Short mmCIF file of C-alpha atoms in Angstrom, two decimals:
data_model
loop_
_atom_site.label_atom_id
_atom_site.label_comp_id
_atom_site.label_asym_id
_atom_site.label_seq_id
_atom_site.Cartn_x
_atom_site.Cartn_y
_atom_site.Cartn_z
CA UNK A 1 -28.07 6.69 2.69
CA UNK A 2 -25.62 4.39 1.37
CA UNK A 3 -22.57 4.70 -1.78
CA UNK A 4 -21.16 1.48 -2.42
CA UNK A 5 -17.86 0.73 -4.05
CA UNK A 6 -16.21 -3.07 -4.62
CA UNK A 7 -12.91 -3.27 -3.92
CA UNK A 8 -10.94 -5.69 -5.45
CA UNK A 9 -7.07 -7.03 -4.67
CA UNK A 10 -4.92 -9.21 -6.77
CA UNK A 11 -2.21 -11.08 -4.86
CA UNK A 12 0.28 -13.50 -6.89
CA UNK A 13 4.18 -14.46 -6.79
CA UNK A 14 6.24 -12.91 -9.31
CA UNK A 15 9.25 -13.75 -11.34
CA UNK A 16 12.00 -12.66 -13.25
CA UNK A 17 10.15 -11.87 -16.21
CA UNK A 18 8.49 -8.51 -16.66
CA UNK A 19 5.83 -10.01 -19.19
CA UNK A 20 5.11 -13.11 -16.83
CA UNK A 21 4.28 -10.69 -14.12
CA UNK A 22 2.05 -7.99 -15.91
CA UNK A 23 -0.01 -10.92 -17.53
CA UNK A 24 -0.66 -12.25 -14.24
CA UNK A 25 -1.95 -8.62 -12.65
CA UNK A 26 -4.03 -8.47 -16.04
CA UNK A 27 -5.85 -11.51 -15.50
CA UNK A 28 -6.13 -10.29 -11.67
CA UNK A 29 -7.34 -7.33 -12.96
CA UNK A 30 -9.99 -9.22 -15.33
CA UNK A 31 -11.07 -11.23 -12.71
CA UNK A 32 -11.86 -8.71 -10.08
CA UNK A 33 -13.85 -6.39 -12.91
CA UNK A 34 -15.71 -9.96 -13.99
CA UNK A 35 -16.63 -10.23 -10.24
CA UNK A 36 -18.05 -6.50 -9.89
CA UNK A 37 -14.75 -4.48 -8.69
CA UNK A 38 -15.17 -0.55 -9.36
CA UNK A 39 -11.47 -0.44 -7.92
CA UNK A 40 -8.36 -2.83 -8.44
CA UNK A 41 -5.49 -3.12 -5.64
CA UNK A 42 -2.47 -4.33 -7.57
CA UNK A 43 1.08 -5.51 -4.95
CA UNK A 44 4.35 -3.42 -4.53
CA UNK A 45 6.60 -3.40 -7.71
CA UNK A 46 4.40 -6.00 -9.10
CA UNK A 47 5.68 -6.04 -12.56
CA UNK A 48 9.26 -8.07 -11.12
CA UNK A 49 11.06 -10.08 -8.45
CA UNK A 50 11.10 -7.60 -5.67
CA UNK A 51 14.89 -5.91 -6.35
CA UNK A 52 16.05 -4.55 -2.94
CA UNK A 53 17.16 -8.05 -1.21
CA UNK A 54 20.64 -6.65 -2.52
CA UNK A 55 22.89 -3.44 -3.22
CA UNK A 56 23.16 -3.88 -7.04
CA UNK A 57 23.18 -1.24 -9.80
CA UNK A 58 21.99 -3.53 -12.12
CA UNK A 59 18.58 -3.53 -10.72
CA UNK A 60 18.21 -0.02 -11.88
CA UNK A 61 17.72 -1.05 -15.42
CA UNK A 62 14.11 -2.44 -14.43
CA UNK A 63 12.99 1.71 -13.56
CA UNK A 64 10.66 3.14 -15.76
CA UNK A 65 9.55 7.28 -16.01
CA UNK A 66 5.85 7.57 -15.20
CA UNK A 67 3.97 8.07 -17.66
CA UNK A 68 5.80 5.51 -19.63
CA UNK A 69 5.10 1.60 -20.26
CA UNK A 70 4.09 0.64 -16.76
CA UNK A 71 1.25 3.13 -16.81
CA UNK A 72 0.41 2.60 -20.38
CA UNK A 73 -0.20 -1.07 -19.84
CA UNK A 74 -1.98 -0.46 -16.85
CA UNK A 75 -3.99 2.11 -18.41
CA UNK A 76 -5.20 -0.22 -21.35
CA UNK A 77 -6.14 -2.71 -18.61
CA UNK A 78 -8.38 -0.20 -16.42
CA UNK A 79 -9.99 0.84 -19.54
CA UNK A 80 -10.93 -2.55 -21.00
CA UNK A 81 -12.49 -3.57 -17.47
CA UNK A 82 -13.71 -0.16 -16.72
CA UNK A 83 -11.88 -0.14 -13.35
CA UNK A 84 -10.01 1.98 -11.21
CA UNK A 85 -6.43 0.24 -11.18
CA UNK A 86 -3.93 0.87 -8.53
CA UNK A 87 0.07 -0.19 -9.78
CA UNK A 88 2.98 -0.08 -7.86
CA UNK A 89 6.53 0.51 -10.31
CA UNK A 90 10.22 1.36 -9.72
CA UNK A 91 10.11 5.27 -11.28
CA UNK A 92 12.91 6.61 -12.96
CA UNK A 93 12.55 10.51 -12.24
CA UNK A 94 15.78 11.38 -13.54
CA UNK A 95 19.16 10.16 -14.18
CA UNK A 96 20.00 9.03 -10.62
CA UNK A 97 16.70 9.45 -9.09
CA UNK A 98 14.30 7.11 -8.35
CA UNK A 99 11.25 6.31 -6.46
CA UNK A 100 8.77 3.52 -5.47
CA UNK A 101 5.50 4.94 -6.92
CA UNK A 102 1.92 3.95 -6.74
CA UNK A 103 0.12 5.03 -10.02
CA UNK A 104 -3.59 5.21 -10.20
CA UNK A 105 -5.17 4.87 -13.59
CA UNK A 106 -8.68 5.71 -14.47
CA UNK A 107 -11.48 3.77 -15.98
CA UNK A 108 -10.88 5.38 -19.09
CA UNK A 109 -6.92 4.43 -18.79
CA UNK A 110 -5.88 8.07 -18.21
CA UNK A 111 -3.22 8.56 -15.11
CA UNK A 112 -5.41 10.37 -12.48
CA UNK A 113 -2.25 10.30 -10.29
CA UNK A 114 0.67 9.09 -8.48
CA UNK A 115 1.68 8.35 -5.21
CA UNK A 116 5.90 8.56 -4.43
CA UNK A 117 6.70 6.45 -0.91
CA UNK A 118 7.52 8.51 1.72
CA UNK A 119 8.83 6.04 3.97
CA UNK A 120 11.68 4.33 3.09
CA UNK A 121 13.36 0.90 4.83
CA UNK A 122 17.03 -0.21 4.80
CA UNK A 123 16.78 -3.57 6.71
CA UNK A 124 18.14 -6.93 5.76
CA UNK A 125 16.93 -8.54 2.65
CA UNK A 126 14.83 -5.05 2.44
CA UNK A 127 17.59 -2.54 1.51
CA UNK A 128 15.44 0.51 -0.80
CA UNK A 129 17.64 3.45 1.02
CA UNK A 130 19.84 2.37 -1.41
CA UNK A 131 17.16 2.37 -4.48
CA UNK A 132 14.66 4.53 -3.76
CA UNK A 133 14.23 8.58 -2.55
CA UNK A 134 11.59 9.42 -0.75
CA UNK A 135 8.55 11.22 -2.45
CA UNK A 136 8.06 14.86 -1.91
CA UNK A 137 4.13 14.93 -2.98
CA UNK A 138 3.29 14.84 0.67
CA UNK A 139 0.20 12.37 1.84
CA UNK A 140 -1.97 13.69 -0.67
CA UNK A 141 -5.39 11.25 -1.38
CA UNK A 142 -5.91 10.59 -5.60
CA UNK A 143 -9.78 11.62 -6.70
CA UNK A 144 -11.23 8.98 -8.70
CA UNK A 145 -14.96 8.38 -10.44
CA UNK A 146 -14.43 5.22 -7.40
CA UNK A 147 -13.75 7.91 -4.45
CA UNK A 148 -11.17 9.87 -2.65
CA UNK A 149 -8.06 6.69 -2.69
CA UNK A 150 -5.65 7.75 0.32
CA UNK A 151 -2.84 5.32 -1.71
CA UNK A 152 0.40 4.71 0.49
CA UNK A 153 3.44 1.98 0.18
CA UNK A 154 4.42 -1.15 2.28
CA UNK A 155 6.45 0.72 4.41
CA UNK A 156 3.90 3.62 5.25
CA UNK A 157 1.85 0.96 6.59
CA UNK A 158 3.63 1.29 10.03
CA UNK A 159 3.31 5.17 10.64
CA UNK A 160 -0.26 6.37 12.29
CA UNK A 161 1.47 9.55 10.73
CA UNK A 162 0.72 9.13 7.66
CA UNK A 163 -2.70 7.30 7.49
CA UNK A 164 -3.78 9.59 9.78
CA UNK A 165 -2.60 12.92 7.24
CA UNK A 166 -4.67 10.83 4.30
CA UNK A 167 -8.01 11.16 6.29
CA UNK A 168 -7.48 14.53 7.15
CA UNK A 169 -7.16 15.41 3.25
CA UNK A 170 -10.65 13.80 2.90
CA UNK A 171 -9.66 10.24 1.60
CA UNK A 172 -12.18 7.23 1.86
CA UNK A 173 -10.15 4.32 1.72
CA UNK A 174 -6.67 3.08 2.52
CA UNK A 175 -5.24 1.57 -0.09
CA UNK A 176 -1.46 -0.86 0.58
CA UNK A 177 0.31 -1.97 -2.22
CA UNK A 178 3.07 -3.98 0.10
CA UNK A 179 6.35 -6.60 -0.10
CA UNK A 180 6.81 -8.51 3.08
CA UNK A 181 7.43 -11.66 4.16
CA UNK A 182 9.15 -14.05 6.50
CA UNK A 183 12.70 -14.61 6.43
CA UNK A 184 13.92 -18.04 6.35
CA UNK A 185 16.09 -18.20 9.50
CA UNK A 186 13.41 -16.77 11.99
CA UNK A 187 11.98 -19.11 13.92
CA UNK A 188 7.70 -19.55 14.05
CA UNK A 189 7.25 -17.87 16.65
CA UNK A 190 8.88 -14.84 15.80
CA UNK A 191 7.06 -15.04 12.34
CA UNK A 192 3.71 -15.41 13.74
CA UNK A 193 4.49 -12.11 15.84
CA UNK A 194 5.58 -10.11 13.05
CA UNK A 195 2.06 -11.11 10.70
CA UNK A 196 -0.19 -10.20 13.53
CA UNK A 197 1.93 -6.66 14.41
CA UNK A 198 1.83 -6.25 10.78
CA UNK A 199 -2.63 -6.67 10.32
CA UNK A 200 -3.19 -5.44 13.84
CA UNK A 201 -1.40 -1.79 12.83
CA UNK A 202 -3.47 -1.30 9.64
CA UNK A 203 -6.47 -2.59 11.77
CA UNK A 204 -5.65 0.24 14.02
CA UNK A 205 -5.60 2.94 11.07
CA UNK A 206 -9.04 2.49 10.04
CA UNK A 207 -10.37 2.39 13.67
CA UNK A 208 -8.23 5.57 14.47
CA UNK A 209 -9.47 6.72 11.43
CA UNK A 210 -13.17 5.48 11.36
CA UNK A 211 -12.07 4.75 7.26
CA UNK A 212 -11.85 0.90 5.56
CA UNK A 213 -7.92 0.04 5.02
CA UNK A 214 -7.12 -2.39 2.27
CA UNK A 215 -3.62 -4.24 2.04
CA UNK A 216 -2.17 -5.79 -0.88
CA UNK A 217 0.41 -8.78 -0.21
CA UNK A 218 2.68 -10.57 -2.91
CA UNK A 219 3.00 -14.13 -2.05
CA UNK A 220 5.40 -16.80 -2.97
CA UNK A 221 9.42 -17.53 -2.61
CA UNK A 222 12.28 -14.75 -3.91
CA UNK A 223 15.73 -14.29 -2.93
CA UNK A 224 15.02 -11.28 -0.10
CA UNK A 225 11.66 -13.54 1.50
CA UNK A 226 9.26 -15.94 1.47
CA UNK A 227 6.13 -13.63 1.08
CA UNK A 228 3.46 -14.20 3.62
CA UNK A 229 0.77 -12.86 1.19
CA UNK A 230 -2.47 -12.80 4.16
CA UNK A 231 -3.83 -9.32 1.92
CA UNK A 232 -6.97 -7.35 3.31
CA UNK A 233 -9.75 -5.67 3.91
CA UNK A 234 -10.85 -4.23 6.64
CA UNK A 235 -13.85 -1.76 7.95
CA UNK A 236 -13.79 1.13 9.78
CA UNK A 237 -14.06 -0.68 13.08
CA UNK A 238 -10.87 -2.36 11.97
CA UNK A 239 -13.40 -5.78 10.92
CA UNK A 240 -12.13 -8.06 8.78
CA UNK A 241 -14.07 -8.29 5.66
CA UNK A 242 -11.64 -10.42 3.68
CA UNK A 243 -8.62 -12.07 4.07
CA UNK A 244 -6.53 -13.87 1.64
CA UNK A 245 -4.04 -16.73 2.46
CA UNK A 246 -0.83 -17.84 1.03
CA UNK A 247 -1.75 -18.81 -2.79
CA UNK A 248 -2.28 -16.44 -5.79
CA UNK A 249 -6.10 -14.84 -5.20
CA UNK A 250 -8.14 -12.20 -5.76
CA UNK A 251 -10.21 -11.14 -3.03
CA UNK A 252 -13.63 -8.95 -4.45
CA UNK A 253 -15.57 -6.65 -1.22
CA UNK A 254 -17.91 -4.39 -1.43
CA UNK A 255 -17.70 -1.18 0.62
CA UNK A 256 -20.27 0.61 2.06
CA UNK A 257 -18.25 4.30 2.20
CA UNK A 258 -21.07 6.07 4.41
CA UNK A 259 -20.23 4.34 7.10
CA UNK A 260 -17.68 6.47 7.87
CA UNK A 261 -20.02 9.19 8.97
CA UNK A 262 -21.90 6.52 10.56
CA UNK A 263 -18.88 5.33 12.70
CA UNK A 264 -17.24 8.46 13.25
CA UNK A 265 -20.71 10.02 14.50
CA UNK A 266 -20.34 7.43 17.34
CA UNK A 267 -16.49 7.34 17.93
CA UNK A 268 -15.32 11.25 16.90
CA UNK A 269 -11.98 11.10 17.35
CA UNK A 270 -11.07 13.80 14.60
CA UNK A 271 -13.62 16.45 16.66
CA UNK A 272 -11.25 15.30 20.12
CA UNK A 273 -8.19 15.78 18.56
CA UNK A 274 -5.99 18.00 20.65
CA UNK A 275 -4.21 19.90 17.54
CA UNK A 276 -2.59 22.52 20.04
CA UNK A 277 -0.88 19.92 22.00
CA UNK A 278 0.84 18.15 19.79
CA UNK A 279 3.98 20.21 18.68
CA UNK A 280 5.98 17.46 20.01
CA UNK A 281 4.99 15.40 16.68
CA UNK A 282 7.31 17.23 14.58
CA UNK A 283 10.34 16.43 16.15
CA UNK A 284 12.33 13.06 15.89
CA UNK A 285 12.82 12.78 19.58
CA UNK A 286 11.37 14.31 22.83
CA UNK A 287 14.87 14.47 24.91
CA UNK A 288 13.50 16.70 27.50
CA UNK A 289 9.33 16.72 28.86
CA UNK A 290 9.55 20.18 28.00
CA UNK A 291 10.18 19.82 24.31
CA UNK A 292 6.78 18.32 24.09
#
């Protein structure tokens, strides 16, 4: 028994100009489909220089409601390759709300749904508190003619929490759109630490898991980083499958999906779950052993 799906994930540097940047995912996109994708991974806020390096009002201009021309594009995309296409755009909900949202767009174009990040940074160079509220659809996985697409955000990508509330809802892949990269005053050492912490996390998901994990890097030099690209795919043993490096590429793998019942017959970790013993999760801080 066996249902295959090809993954594919377009990583490129972006610029200050919108067009530049969608034409670039487009021929990402076109390249994938040419090399057999069902499904396209697109980067975070791939349609401009990512905007949260500073506090700026300005940068608001470059939100966008959902549906609107993000989706629209995307949609026209997915439906000329037949493929599943995952975006990433800066939503405008409302006057003075905003989100980072992953949109997933059918092979017929439609908008088969969105995804609003739940976890939100406010580091250095990486300051979104100030952009972006976080989503209030819960961890909720986006059916698809391609599968059940358990689509988080960058920042997601460091809580067990939430990869781990995707597989319970029955998704078959995790699926990164993510904006990181080194910062220039770091030394190598420290930068080498921070890549492997970052892959060896999402490697953990999909063993935890027993589901493939996919993560989808921009690359190239912007004011808040130079981004370390390094996107991919991994199985449900946490195998690499594919890995990209630091230059524009698409990376095409195929996906074998029943082998999550094949892995998870031999390591059941959702059948040992201790569900009654974990009350402590819910709180932001155990400050007594009782409270667990």
């Amino acid at each position: 028994m066996s249902r295959q799906t090809t993954l594919g994930l377009v990583q490129h540097p972006c610029s200050a100009d919108r067009q530049e940047n969608l034409e670039r995912s487009e021929a990402g996109i076109a390249r994938a489909a040419e090399a057999g994708a069902d499904v396209v991974l697109l980067q975070e806020l791939h349609c401009g220089h990512y905007p949260c390096y500073e506090e700026h009002p300005a940068h608001f201009d470059a939100a966008e409601p959902i549906p609107g021309p993000g989706t629209e594009r995307l949609g026209r995309a997915a439906a000329e390759h037949g493929v599943v296409v995952i975006g990433s755009l800066f939503e405008r909900r409302a006057a003075g709300l905003y989100h980072n949202t992953a949109v997933v767009l059918e092979r017929d174009g439609t908008l088969a749904g969105t995804y609003r990040k739940m976890h939100i940074p406010d580091d250095p160079d990486y300051y979104e508190k100030f952009y972006f509220t976080p989503g209030d659809g819960g961890f909720t996985p986006v059916d698809t003619s391609a599968g059940r697409l358990g689509v988080l955000v960058c920042w997601d990508q460091w809580f067990p929490e939430a990869a781990r509330l995707m597989a319970l809802a029955g998704a078959e892949i995790l699926l990164y759109p993510t904006a990181i990269g080194f910062a220039p005053e770091e030394p190598a050492d420290e930068q080498a630490r921070q890549l492997e912490a970052w892959e060896t996390i999402q490697r953990g998901h999909a063993i935890a898991n027993g589901l493939p994990v996919a993560a989808c890097n921009r690359v190239g030099t912007e004011p808040a980083a130079r981004f370390w690209g390094r996107s991919f795919v991994c199985g449900p043993q946490g195998e690499i499958l594919a890995r990209g490096g630091e230059e524009e590429t698409v990376l095409v793998v195929r996906l074998d999906l029943h082998r999550t019942e094949e892995v998870r017959r031999m390591w059941p970790f959702l059948r040992d779950r201790r569900i009654e013993a974990y009350q402590g999760l819910a709180r932001r801080y155990l400050d007594t052993p009782g409270d667990a």
